[in-house]
Amino acid sequence: MNFLGIDIGTTSVKTAVFNEKLEQKISLTADYTLDSHGDIVEFDGEKYWTIVKGEIEKIKSEMSVDALAVDTQCETLILTDENGTPVRPAIVWLDNRAVEEAEIITNHFGHKKVYEITGQPEITATWPACKLLWVKRNEPEVWAKTKKVFLLEDWILYKMTGRFISEKTLQSSTIYFDIHKGAWWDEMLSFIGVEKEMLPALYSSAQKVGEYEGSAVVTGAIDQIAGAIGAGVVKQGIVSVMTGTTMVIFLPSDNVPAYDEKSIVPCHYNYDDKYCLLSWTPTAGMALKWFRNALCENFSFKELDELASAVPAGSDGVTFLPYLCGSTMPKYNPAARGSFTGLTTEHNRGHFVRAVMESVACMLKSNLDYLGLEVEEIRAMGGGANSPLWCQMKADMTGKKLVTLKNKETACLGSAILAAVGVSFFANVEEATKMIELDKVFESRGVDYTECYERYTSYDKLLNITQ
């Protein structure tokens, strides 16, 4: 049997087919460009389906597909009339026009109540509740035509099956979904003026909901959860760390942590009808890429690794704060900026490179400490996992075992696993993830990063000051 995982990212669609042993047989990538103007970020909703449909056709021209599932970002909205025809362009998750509406919701409900119902400690313009209230207040003619509210995965499922359905992980950050009951939050819907009939029927992940051209269609999960499944992160004690442009830490959890007004870590509904925590930072791999493009444009990343490896742990006193786009966790401060400190005439290019890499390892440690959960193993994903030096730094900095994965398309694999579970090829996700192949293992070698981390945290306290 063949299982297709479809990962719809912000600017690309990745598709990959896996066989019964979860071996990747084929993969494709289709890029697209968003329509972005300041805080306004939109895309033609029909084009999402056109791209996905085209990629499926390419896959099926090469091989059969027994079952498929889709993962997407959470907050992209597609509004349609009663016939499923879009009444305006899709409002992409990056869109931040609904700032005033976020304030209105905050003033009415407060952060504590919203967190205790939805798991979201912040109320931002990103969340669909805020976006829907914006449309209602600013586009009344569009709102009058709106009869169905889709998120992106919902929309693709609708196009495939004709059914108006959703899966629960996707709804976590709408702030109108009760993650304790796994149902809509009536009080929020009433406040923003959304009738329940405008929302899809709710399903758990890994449930067969229809067929598309001979393939079973199965409910998926949000991209971060699909990626975690594809990395085998399905129990407490194992976490995943995605070091790409940003850094995302994913931790399964059996419960929703109690509200803490100082915490901004969101809790999401997980594929297993339990929960997961997501911690993220806006710069990680981006910091190294920025340094290369600005100051080492003729160097490859492998050559940067070689420069950094010639410098001892701690970068001989050089410290970098990687806040090129502000800081989020554990300290939320959009105004924070990056900086190098501790420079002398003895330092060279390698010291700068290593300091950048060590700063991301320090961020990882600070976030794991902030979350306060027992961690036995870190599974590394993203471009940063391709650097053995960086992986070893993270293992030494945190004192945890860190492993990389043979399959790099973890979100596609996670969706394919959900598809396979949905047609009962695997009894459950946990059974399937036993087949995931690990690649390299990095054990902590006892390198002492204590002074390096203390420097990082002390400079953070001095320079990363919230108003």
CSV table of C-alpha atoms in Angstrom, one decimal:
chain,number,residue,atom,x,y,z
A,1,MET,CA,0.0,0.0,0.0
A,2,ASN,CA,1.0,3.6,-0.6
A,3,PHE,CA,0.2,6.5,1.7
A,4,LEU,CA,0.4,10.2,0.6
A,5,GLY,CA,1.2,13.0,3.0
A,6,ILE,CA,0.4,16.6,1.8
A,7,ASP,CA,2.1,19.4,3.7
A,8,ILE,CA,0.7,22.8,2.8
A,9,GLY,CA,3.2,25.4,4.0
A,10,THR,CA,3.0,29.2,3.9
A,11,THR,CA,4.6,29.5,0.5
A,12,SER,CA,4.9,25.9,-0.8
A,13,VAL,CA,3.1,22.6,-1.0
A,14,LYS,CA,5.1,19.5,-0.4
A,15,THR,CA,3.8,16.0,-1.2
A,16,ALA,CA,5.5,12.7,-0.5
A,17,VAL,CA,4.4,9.0,-0.8
A,18,PHE,CA,5.5,6.3,1.6
A,19,ASN,CA,5.1,2.6,1.4
A,20,GLU,CA,4.1,0.1,4.1
A,21,LYS,CA,7.6,0.3,5.6
A,22,LEU,CA,7.3,4.1,5.7
A,23,GLU,CA,10.0,4.3,3.0
A,24,GLN,CA,9.7,7.5,0.9
A,25,LYS,CA,9.0,6.6,-2.8
A,26,ILE,CA,8.5,10.0,-4.3
A,27,SER,CA,8.3,13.7,-3.3
A,28,LEU,CA,7.4,16.9,-5.0
A,29,THR,CA,7.4,20.6,-4.1
A,30,ALA,CA,5.3,23.4,-5.6
A,31,ASP,CA,6.0,27.0,-4.7
A,32,TYR,CA,3.6,29.9,-4.7
A,33,THR,CA,3.7,33.6,-3.8
A,34,LEU,CA,1.3,35.3,-1.4
A,35,ASP,CA,-0.3,38.7,-2.1
A,36,SER,CA,1.2,40.7,0.7
A,37,HIS,CA,0.8,44.5,1.4
A,38,GLY,CA,1.9,45.5,4.9
A,39,ASP,CA,-0.4,43.8,7.4
A,40,ILE,CA,-2.6,42.5,4.7
A,41,VAL,CA,-1.6,39.0,3.5
A,42,GLU,CA,-4.0,37.1,1.2
A,43,PHE,CA,-4.2,34.4,-1.4
A,44,ASP,CA,-6.8,33.1,-3.9
A,45,GLY,CA,-8.5,30.3,-2.1
A,46,GLU,CA,-9.3,28.4,-5.3
A,47,LYS,CA,-5.6,28.4,-6.1
A,48,TYR,CA,-4.8,26.4,-3.0
A,49,TRP,CA,-6.9,23.6,-4.4
A,50,THR,CA,-5.6,24.0,-7.9
A,51,ILE,CA,-2.0,23.5,-6.7
A,52,VAL,CA,-2.9,20.6,-4.4
A,53,LYS,CA,-5.0,18.9,-7.1
A,54,GLY,CA,-2.1,19.3,-9.6
A,55,GLU,CA,0.4,17.8,-7.3
A,56,ILE,CA,-1.9,14.8,-6.6
A,57,GLU,CA,-2.3,14.3,-10.3
A,58,LYS,CA,1.5,14.2,-10.8
A,59,ILE,CA,1.9,11.7,-8.0
A,60,LYS,CA,-0.9,9.4,-9.3
A,61,SER,CA,0.7,9.4,-12.8
A,62,GLU,CA,3.7,7.7,-11.1
A,63,MET,CA,2.0,5.4,-8.6
A,64,SER,CA,-1.2,4.4,-6.9
A,65,VAL,CA,-2.3,6.1,-3.6
A,66,ASP,CA,-4.4,4.1,-1.1
A,67,ALA,CA,-4.9,6.8,1.4
A,68,LEU,CA,-3.9,10.4,1.9
A,69,ALA,CA,-4.0,13.1,4.6
A,70,VAL,CA,-3.2,16.8,4.7
A,71,ASP,CA,-1.5,19.1,7.2
A,72,THR,CA,-1.6,22.9,7.1
A,73,GLN,CA,-0.9,26.0,9.1
A,74,CYS,CA,-3.7,26.8,11.6
A,75,GLU,CA,-5.1,30.2,11.0
A,76,THR,CA,-5.6,30.7,7.2
A,77,LEU,CA,-9.3,31.6,6.7
A,78,ILE,CA,-11.5,30.9,3.6
A,79,LEU,CA,-15.0,32.4,3.7
A,80,THR,CA,-17.6,31.1,1.3
A,81,ASP,CA,-21.3,31.3,0.4
A,82,GLU,CA,-23.8,28.4,1.0
A,83,ASN,CA,-22.5,26.7,-2.2
A,84,GLY,CA,-18.9,26.8,-1.1
A,85,THR,CA,-17.8,29.6,-3.4
A,86,PRO,CA,-15.3,32.0,-1.8
A,87,VAL,CA,-16.7,35.5,-1.2
A,88,ARG,CA,-13.3,37.1,-0.8
A,89,PRO,CA,-9.6,36.1,-1.0
A,90,ALA,CA,-8.3,33.8,1.7
A,91,ILE,CA,-6.9,35.7,4.8
A,92,VAL,CA,-3.5,34.0,5.4
A,93,TRP,CA,-2.3,33.2,8.9
A,94,LEU,CA,0.4,35.9,8.6
A,95,ASP,CA,-2.2,38.6,8.2
A,96,ASN,CA,-2.2,41.1,11.1
A,97,ARG,CA,-5.0,43.5,10.1
A,98,ALA,CA,-7.2,42.6,13.1
A,99,VAL,CA,-5.3,44.4,15.8
A,100,GLU,CA,-8.2,46.5,17.0
A,101,GLU,CA,-10.5,43.4,17.1
A,102,ALA,CA,-7.9,41.5,19.2
A,103,GLU,CA,-8.0,44.4,21.7
A,104,ILE,CA,-11.8,44.3,21.8
A,105,ILE,CA,-11.8,40.5,22.5
A,106,THR,CA,-9.1,41.0,25.1
A,107,ASN,CA,-11.0,43.7,26.9
A,108,HIS,CA,-14.1,41.6,27.0
A,109,PHE,CA,-12.7,38.2,28.0
A,110,GLY,CA,-9.2,38.8,29.4
A,111,HIS,CA,-6.2,36.6,28.9
A,112,LYS,CA,-6.9,34.2,31.7
A,113,LYS,CA,-10.3,33.1,30.6
A,114,VAL,CA,-9.3,32.7,27.0
A,115,TYR,CA,-6.3,30.5,28.0
A,116,GLU,CA,-8.3,28.4,30.4
A,117,ILE,CA,-10.8,27.6,27.6
A,118,THR,CA,-8.6,27.6,24.5
A,119,GLY,CA,-5.0,27.1,25.7
A,120,GLN,CA,-3.9,30.3,24.0
A,121,PRO,CA,-2.2,32.7,26.4
A,122,GLU,CA,-2.1,35.6,24.0
A,123,ILE,CA,-4.9,37.3,22.0
A,124,THR,CA,-3.5,38.5,18.7
A,125,ALA,CA,-4.6,39.6,15.3
A,126,THR,CA,-3.5,36.3,13.9
A,127,TRP,CA,-6.3,34.3,15.5
A,128,PRO,CA,-9.4,33.5,13.3
A,129,ALA,CA,-11.8,34.9,15.9
A,130,CYS,CA,-10.1,38.3,15.5
A,131,LYS,CA,-10.1,38.0,11.7
A,132,LEU,CA,-13.7,37.1,11.6
A,133,LEU,CA,-14.7,40.0,13.8
A,134,TRP,CA,-12.7,42.3,11.5
A,135,VAL,CA,-14.6,41.1,8.4
A,136,LYS,CA,-17.9,41.5,10.2
A,137,ARG,CA,-17.0,45.1,11.2
A,138,ASN,CA,-15.2,46.2,8.1
A,139,GLU,CA,-16.7,44.2,5.2
A,140,PRO,CA,-20.4,43.9,6.0
A,141,GLU,CA,-21.3,43.1,2.4
A,142,VAL,CA,-18.9,40.2,2.5
A,143,TRP,CA,-20.1,39.1,5.9
A,144,ALA,CA,-23.7,39.0,4.8
A,145,LYS,CA,-22.7,36.5,2.0
A,146,THR,CA,-20.6,34.3,4.4
A,147,LYS,CA,-22.3,31.1,5.2
A,148,LYS,CA,-19.3,28.7,5.7
A,149,VAL,CA,-16.0,29.4,7.5
A,150,PHE,CA,-13.2,27.2,6.5
A,151,LEU,CA,-9.6,26.9,7.7
A,152,LEU,CA,-7.1,25.7,5.0
A,153,GLU,CA,-7.2,21.9,5.8
A,154,ASP,CA,-11.0,22.1,6.0
A,155,TRP,CA,-11.1,23.7,2.5
A,156,ILE,CA,-8.9,20.9,0.9
A,157,LEU,CA,-11.0,18.2,2.6
A,158,TYR,CA,-14.2,19.9,1.3
A,159,LYS,CA,-12.8,20.0,-2.2
A,160,MET,CA,-11.9,16.3,-2.1
A,161,THR,CA,-15.0,14.9,-0.4
A,162,GLY,CA,-17.7,17.5,-0.6
A,163,ARG,CA,-18.1,17.4,3.2
A,164,PHE,CA,-18.0,20.4,5.4
A,165,ILE,CA,-15.7,19.0,8.1
A,166,SER,CA,-12.6,19.8,10.2
A,167,GLU,CA,-10.2,18.2,12.6
A,168,LYS,CA,-9.7,19.4,16.1
A,169,THR,CA,-6.0,20.2,16.1
A,170,LEU,CA,-6.6,22.8,13.4
A,171,GLN,CA,-9.0,24.7,15.6
A,172,SER,CA,-6.8,25.1,18.6
A,173,SER,CA,-5.7,28.7,17.8
A,174,THR,CA,-9.1,30.0,16.6
A,175,ILE,CA,-9.8,31.0,20.2
A,176,TYR,CA,-13.4,29.8,19.7
A,177,PHE,CA,-12.6,26.1,20.3
A,178,ASP,CA,-12.7,24.6,23.8
A,179,ILE,CA,-9.7,22.3,24.0
A,180,HIS,CA,-11.0,20.6,27.2
A,181,LYS,CA,-14.4,19.6,25.6
A,182,GLY,CA,-13.1,19.3,22.0
A,183,ALA,CA,-16.0,21.4,20.9
A,184,TRP,CA,-16.9,25.0,19.9
A,185,TRP,CA,-16.8,27.7,22.6
A,186,ASP,CA,-20.3,29.1,22.4
A,187,GLU,CA,-19.6,32.3,24.4
A,188,MET,CA,-16.8,33.4,22.0
A,189,LEU,CA,-18.9,32.5,18.9
A,190,SER,CA,-21.8,34.6,20.3
A,191,PHE,CA,-19.5,37.6,21.0
A,192,ILE,CA,-18.0,37.6,17.5
A,193,GLY,CA,-21.3,36.9,15.8
A,194,VAL,CA,-20.6,33.5,14.3
A,195,GLU,CA,-23.4,30.9,14.1
A,196,LYS,CA,-22.5,27.2,14.7
A,197,GLU,CA,-24.0,26.4,11.3
A,198,MET,CA,-21.2,28.4,9.7
A,199,LEU,CA,-18.6,26.1,11.2
A,200,PRO,CA,-17.7,22.5,10.0
A,201,ALA,CA,-18.4,19.3,11.9
A,202,LEU,CA,-15.5,18.4,14.1
A,203,TYR,CA,-13.5,15.1,13.9
A,204,SER,CA,-10.4,13.7,15.5
A,205,SER,CA,-7.2,13.2,13.5
A,206,ALA,CA,-6.7,9.9,11.6
A,207,GLN,CA,-10.3,9.4,10.7
A,208,LYS,CA,-11.4,8.4,7.2
A,209,VAL,CA,-13.9,11.0,6.0
A,210,GLY,CA,-14.3,10.1,2.3
A,211,GLU,CA,-12.6,9.3,-1.0
A,212,TYR,CA,-10.9,11.3,-3.7
A,213,GLU,CA,-10.3,9.6,-7.1
A,214,GLY,CA,-10.0,6.1,-5.5
A,215,SER,CA,-7.9,7.2,-2.5
A,216,ALA,CA,-9.2,7.2,1.0
A,217,VAL,CA,-9.2,10.8,2.5
A,218,VAL,CA,-8.2,10.9,6.2
A,219,THR,CA,-8.2,13.8,8.6
A,220,GLY,CA,-4.7,15.1,9.3
A,221,ALA,CA,-3.3,17.6,11.8
A,222,ILE,CA,-1.6,21.0,11.9
A,223,ASP,CA,1.8,21.1,10.4
A,224,GLN,CA,3.8,21.2,13.7
A,225,ILE,CA,1.9,18.1,15.0
A,226,ALA,CA,2.3,16.3,11.7
A,227,GLY,CA,6.0,17.1,11.8
A,228,ALA,CA,6.3,15.8,15.4
A,229,ILE,CA,4.5,12.5,14.4
A,230,GLY,CA,6.9,12.2,11.5
A,231,ALA,CA,9.8,12.6,14.0
A,232,GLY,CA,8.3,10.0,16.4
A,233,VAL,CA,7.6,12.5,19.1
A,234,VAL,CA,4.5,10.9,20.5
A,235,LYS,CA,5.1,10.6,24.2
A,236,GLN,CA,6.3,12.8,27.1
A,237,GLY,CA,10.0,12.9,27.6
A,238,ILE,CA,10.8,13.2,23.9
A,239,VAL,CA,10.6,16.6,22.3
A,240,SER,CA,11.2,17.8,18.7
A,241,VAL,CA,13.3,20.9,17.8
A,242,MET,CA,12.8,22.4,14.4
A,243,THR,CA,15.8,24.6,13.6
A,244,GLY,CA,14.9,26.3,10.3
A,245,THR,CA,14.4,30.0,9.8
A,246,THR,CA,12.8,30.0,13.3
A,247,MET,CA,13.1,27.5,16.1
A,248,VAL,CA,10.0,25.5,17.2
A,249,ILE,CA,10.0,23.2,20.2
A,250,PHE,CA,7.2,20.6,20.4
A,251,LEU,CA,6.3,18.8,23.6
A,252,PRO,CA,3.4,16.3,24.1
A,253,SER,CA,1.5,16.8,27.3
A,254,ASP,CA,-1.2,14.9,29.1
A,255,ASN,CA,-2.9,18.0,30.4
A,256,VAL,CA,-3.2,21.7,30.0
A,257,PRO,CA,-0.8,23.6,32.3
A,258,ALA,CA,-2.4,26.0,34.8
A,259,TYR,CA,-2.6,29.6,33.7
A,260,ASP,CA,0.5,31.7,34.4
A,261,GLU,CA,0.2,35.3,33.5
A,262,LYS,CA,4.0,35.4,32.9
A,263,SER,CA,3.9,32.5,30.4
A,264,ILE,CA,3.1,32.9,26.7
A,265,VAL,CA,3.5,29.2,25.8
A,266,PRO,CA,0.4,28.0,23.9
A,267,CYS,CA,-1.2,24.6,24.6
A,268,HIS,CA,-2.8,22.9,21.6
A,269,TYR,CA,-5.1,20.0,21.0
A,270,ASN,CA,-3.0,17.0,19.9
A,271,TYR,CA,-3.7,14.3,17.4
A,272,ASP,CA,-4.5,11.8,20.3
A,273,ASP,CA,-7.1,14.0,21.9
A,274,LYS,CA,-4.6,15.0,24.5
A,275,TYR,CA,-2.4,18.2,24.4
A,276,CYS,CA,0.9,19.6,23.3
A,277,LEU,CA,3.0,22.7,24.0
A,278,LEU,CA,4.6,24.8,21.3
A,279,SER,CA,7.4,27.1,22.1
A,280,TRP,CA,9.0,29.1,19.3
A,281,THR,CA,11.6,31.8,18.6
A,282,PRO,CA,11.5,34.1,15.6
A,283,THR,CA,15.2,33.7,14.7
A,284,ALA,CA,17.4,30.6,14.7
A,285,GLY,CA,18.8,29.4,11.4
A,286,MET,CA,17.9,32.8,10.1
A,287,ALA,CA,20.6,34.3,12.3
A,288,LEU,CA,23.3,32.1,10.7
A,289,LYS,CA,22.0,32.8,7.3
A,290,TRP,CA,22.0,36.5,7.9
A,291,PHE,CA,25.6,36.4,9.1
A,292,ARG,CA,26.6,34.4,6.1
A,293,ASN,CA,24.8,36.7,3.6
A,294,ALA,CA,26.0,39.9,5.2
A,295,LEU,CA,29.6,39.1,6.2
A,296,CYS,CA,30.6,35.7,4.7
A,297,GLU,CA,28.8,35.7,1.4
A,298,ASN,CA,31.4,33.5,-0.3
A,299,PHE,CA,31.2,30.8,2.3
A,300,SER,CA,29.1,27.7,2.3
A,301,PHE,CA,27.4,26.6,5.6
A,302,LYS,CA,29.8,23.7,5.7
A,303,GLU,CA,32.7,26.1,5.5
A,304,LEU,CA,31.1,28.1,8.3
A,305,ASP,CA,31.0,24.9,10.4
A,306,GLU,CA,34.7,24.4,9.8
A,307,LEU,CA,35.5,28.0,10.9
A,308,ALA,CA,33.4,27.5,14.1
A,309,SER,CA,34.9,24.1,14.9
A,310,ALA,CA,38.4,25.7,15.1
A,311,VAL,CA,37.1,27.9,18.0
A,312,PRO,CA,36.8,26.5,21.5
A,313,ALA,CA,33.4,26.1,23.3
A,314,GLY,CA,32.3,29.5,24.6
A,315,SER,CA,33.8,31.4,21.6
A,316,ASP,CA,36.6,32.8,23.8
A,317,GLY,CA,34.1,35.2,25.5
A,318,VAL,CA,32.2,36.4,22.4
A,319,THR,CA,28.4,36.4,23.0
A,320,PHE,CA,25.6,36.9,20.4
A,321,LEU,CA,22.0,37.7,21.2
A,322,PRO,CA,20.0,36.4,18.2
A,323,TYR,CA,17.1,38.9,18.4
A,324,LEU,CA,17.2,40.0,14.7
A,325,CYS,CA,13.4,40.0,14.7
A,326,GLY,CA,12.7,40.6,18.4
A,327,SER,CA,12.3,37.9,21.1
A,328,THR,CA,9.2,35.8,21.9
A,329,MET,CA,10.0,33.0,24.4
A,330,PRO,CA,10.8,32.9,27.2
A,331,LYS,CA,10.7,36.7,27.1
A,332,TYR,CA,8.2,38.5,24.7
A,333,ASN,CA,9.8,41.7,23.4
A,334,PRO,CA,9.3,42.6,19.8
A,335,ALA,CA,11.6,45.6,20.2
A,336,ALA,CA,14.6,43.4,21.2
A,337,ARG,CA,17.6,43.5,18.8
A,338,GLY,CA,20.6,41.4,18.1
A,339,SER,CA,24.1,42.2,19.3
A,340,PHE,CA,27.7,40.9,19.6
A,341,THR,CA,29.5,41.5,22.9
A,342,GLY,CA,32.8,40.7,24.5
A,343,LEU,CA,34.9,41.5,21.4
A,344,THR,CA,38.7,42.0,21.5
A,345,THR,CA,41.4,42.2,18.8
A,346,GLU,CA,42.0,38.5,19.3
A,347,HIS,CA,38.7,37.4,17.8
A,348,ASN,CA,38.3,36.4,14.2
A,349,ARG,CA,35.5,35.3,11.8
A,350,GLY,CA,35.3,31.9,13.4
A,351,HIS,CA,34.5,33.3,16.8
A,352,PHE,CA,31.5,35.2,15.3
A,353,VAL,CA,30.2,32.1,13.6
A,354,ARG,CA,30.5,30.0,16.7
A,355,ALA,CA,28.9,32.6,18.8
A,356,VAL,CA,25.9,32.8,16.5
A,357,MET,CA,25.5,29.0,16.7
A,358,GLU,CA,26.0,28.9,20.4
A,359,SER,CA,23.3,31.6,20.9
A,360,VAL,CA,20.7,29.3,19.3
A,361,ALA,CA,21.8,26.4,21.5
A,362,CYS,CA,21.4,28.8,24.5
A,363,MET,CA,17.9,29.7,23.3
A,364,LEU,CA,17.1,26.0,23.2
A,365,LYS,CA,18.3,25.5,26.7
A,366,SER,CA,16.5,28.6,28.0
A,367,ASN,CA,13.2,27.5,26.4
A,368,LEU,CA,13.5,23.9,27.8
A,369,ASP,CA,14.2,25.3,31.2
A,370,TYR,CA,11.3,27.7,30.9
A,371,LEU,CA,8.9,24.9,30.0
A,372,GLY,CA,10.1,23.0,33.1
A,373,LEU,CA,9.3,19.5,31.8
A,374,GLU,CA,11.4,16.4,32.0
A,375,VAL,CA,13.2,15.8,28.7
A,376,GLU,CA,15.1,12.6,27.9
A,377,GLU,CA,15.7,13.0,24.2
A,378,ILE,CA,15.6,15.8,21.6
A,379,ARG,CA,14.8,15.0,18.0
A,380,ALA,CA,16.3,17.5,15.7
A,381,MET,CA,14.7,18.6,12.4
A,382,GLY,CA,15.2,21.4,9.9
A,383,GLY,CA,18.3,22.7,8.2
A,384,GLY,CA,20.1,23.0,11.5
A,385,ALA,CA,20.0,19.2,11.9
A,386,ASN,CA,22.4,19.0,8.9
A,387,SER,CA,25.2,20.4,10.9
A,388,PRO,CA,26.9,17.8,13.2
A,389,LEU,CA,28.7,20.6,15.0
A,390,TRP,CA,25.5,22.4,15.8
A,391,CYS,CA,23.8,19.2,16.9
A,392,GLN,CA,26.7,18.4,19.2
A,393,MET,CA,26.6,22.0,20.7
A,394,LYS,CA,22.9,21.6,21.5
A,395,ALA,CA,23.5,18.2,23.1
A,396,ASP,CA,26.3,19.6,25.2
A,397,MET,CA,24.5,22.8,26.1
A,398,THR,CA,21.3,21.0,27.3
A,399,GLY,CA,23.0,17.9,28.6
A,400,LYS,CA,20.4,15.8,26.6
A,401,LYS,CA,20.7,13.2,23.9
A,402,LEU,CA,19.9,14.6,20.5
A,403,VAL,CA,19.1,12.5,17.5
A,404,THR,CA,18.5,13.3,13.8
A,405,LEU,CA,16.2,11.5,11.4
A,406,LYS,CA,16.8,9.8,8.1
A,407,ASN,CA,13.6,11.1,6.6
A,408,LYS,CA,13.7,14.9,6.4
A,409,GLU,CA,10.1,15.5,5.2
A,410,THR,CA,8.7,14.8,8.7
A,411,ALA,CA,5.4,16.7,8.1
A,412,CYS,CA,4.6,14.7,5.0
A,413,LEU,CA,5.6,11.5,6.8
A,414,GLY,CA,3.4,12.4,9.8
A,415,SER,CA,0.4,13.0,7.5
A,416,ALA,CA,1.1,9.8,5.7
A,417,ILE,CA,1.1,8.0,9.0
A,418,LEU,CA,-2.3,9.5,9.9
A,419,ALA,CA,-3.6,8.4,6.5
A,420,ALA,CA,-2.4,4.8,7.2
A,421,VAL,CA,-4.0,4.8,10.7
A,422,GLY,CA,-7.2,6.1,9.2
A,423,VAL,CA,-7.5,3.0,6.9
A,424,SER,CA,-6.4,0.7,9.8
A,425,PHE,CA,-3.1,-0.3,8.2
A,426,PHE,CA,-1.6,0.6,11.6
A,427,ALA,CA,-3.6,0.2,14.8
A,428,ASN,CA,-2.5,3.6,16.0
A,429,VAL,CA,0.1,6.4,15.5
A,430,GLU,CA,2.4,5.0,18.2
A,431,GLU,CA,2.6,1.6,16.4
A,432,ALA,CA,3.6,3.4,13.1
A,433,THR,CA,6.2,5.6,14.7
A,434,LYS,CA,8.2,2.6,15.9
A,435,MET,CA,9.2,2.2,12.2
A,436,ILE,CA,10.7,5.7,12.0
A,437,GLU,CA,14.4,5.5,11.3
A,438,LEU,CA,16.8,7.6,13.4
A,439,ASP,CA,20.1,8.8,11.8
A,440,LYS,CA,22.8,10.2,14.0
A,441,VAL,CA,22.9,10.2,17.8
A,442,PHE,CA,24.7,13.0,19.7
A,443,GLU,CA,25.3,12.3,23.4
A,444,SER,CA,26.4,15.1,25.7
A,445,ARG,CA,30.2,14.8,26.0
A,446,GLY,CA,30.3,16.8,29.2
A,447,VAL,CA,31.7,20.0,27.5
A,448,ASP,CA,31.2,22.7,30.1
A,449,TYR,CA,29.0,25.5,28.7
A,450,THR,CA,28.2,26.9,32.1
A,451,GLU,CA,30.1,30.1,31.7
A,452,CYS,CA,28.9,30.6,28.1
A,453,TYR,CA,25.3,30.2,29.1
A,454,GLU,CA,25.6,32.4,32.1
A,455,ARG,CA,27.1,35.1,29.9
A,456,TYR,CA,24.2,34.7,27.4
A,457,THR,CA,21.6,35.0,30.2
A,458,SER,CA,23.3,38.0,31.8
A,459,TYR,CA,23.5,39.9,28.6
A,460,ASP,CA,19.9,39.0,27.9
A,461,LYS,CA,18.9,40.6,31.2
A,462,LEU,CA,20.9,43.7,30.4
A,463,LEU,CA,19.9,44.2,26.7
A,464,ASN,CA,16.6,42.5,26.2
A,465,ILE,CA,14.5,44.9,28.3
A,466,THR,CA,10.8,45.0,28.0
A,467,GLN,CA,9.1,48.4,28.5
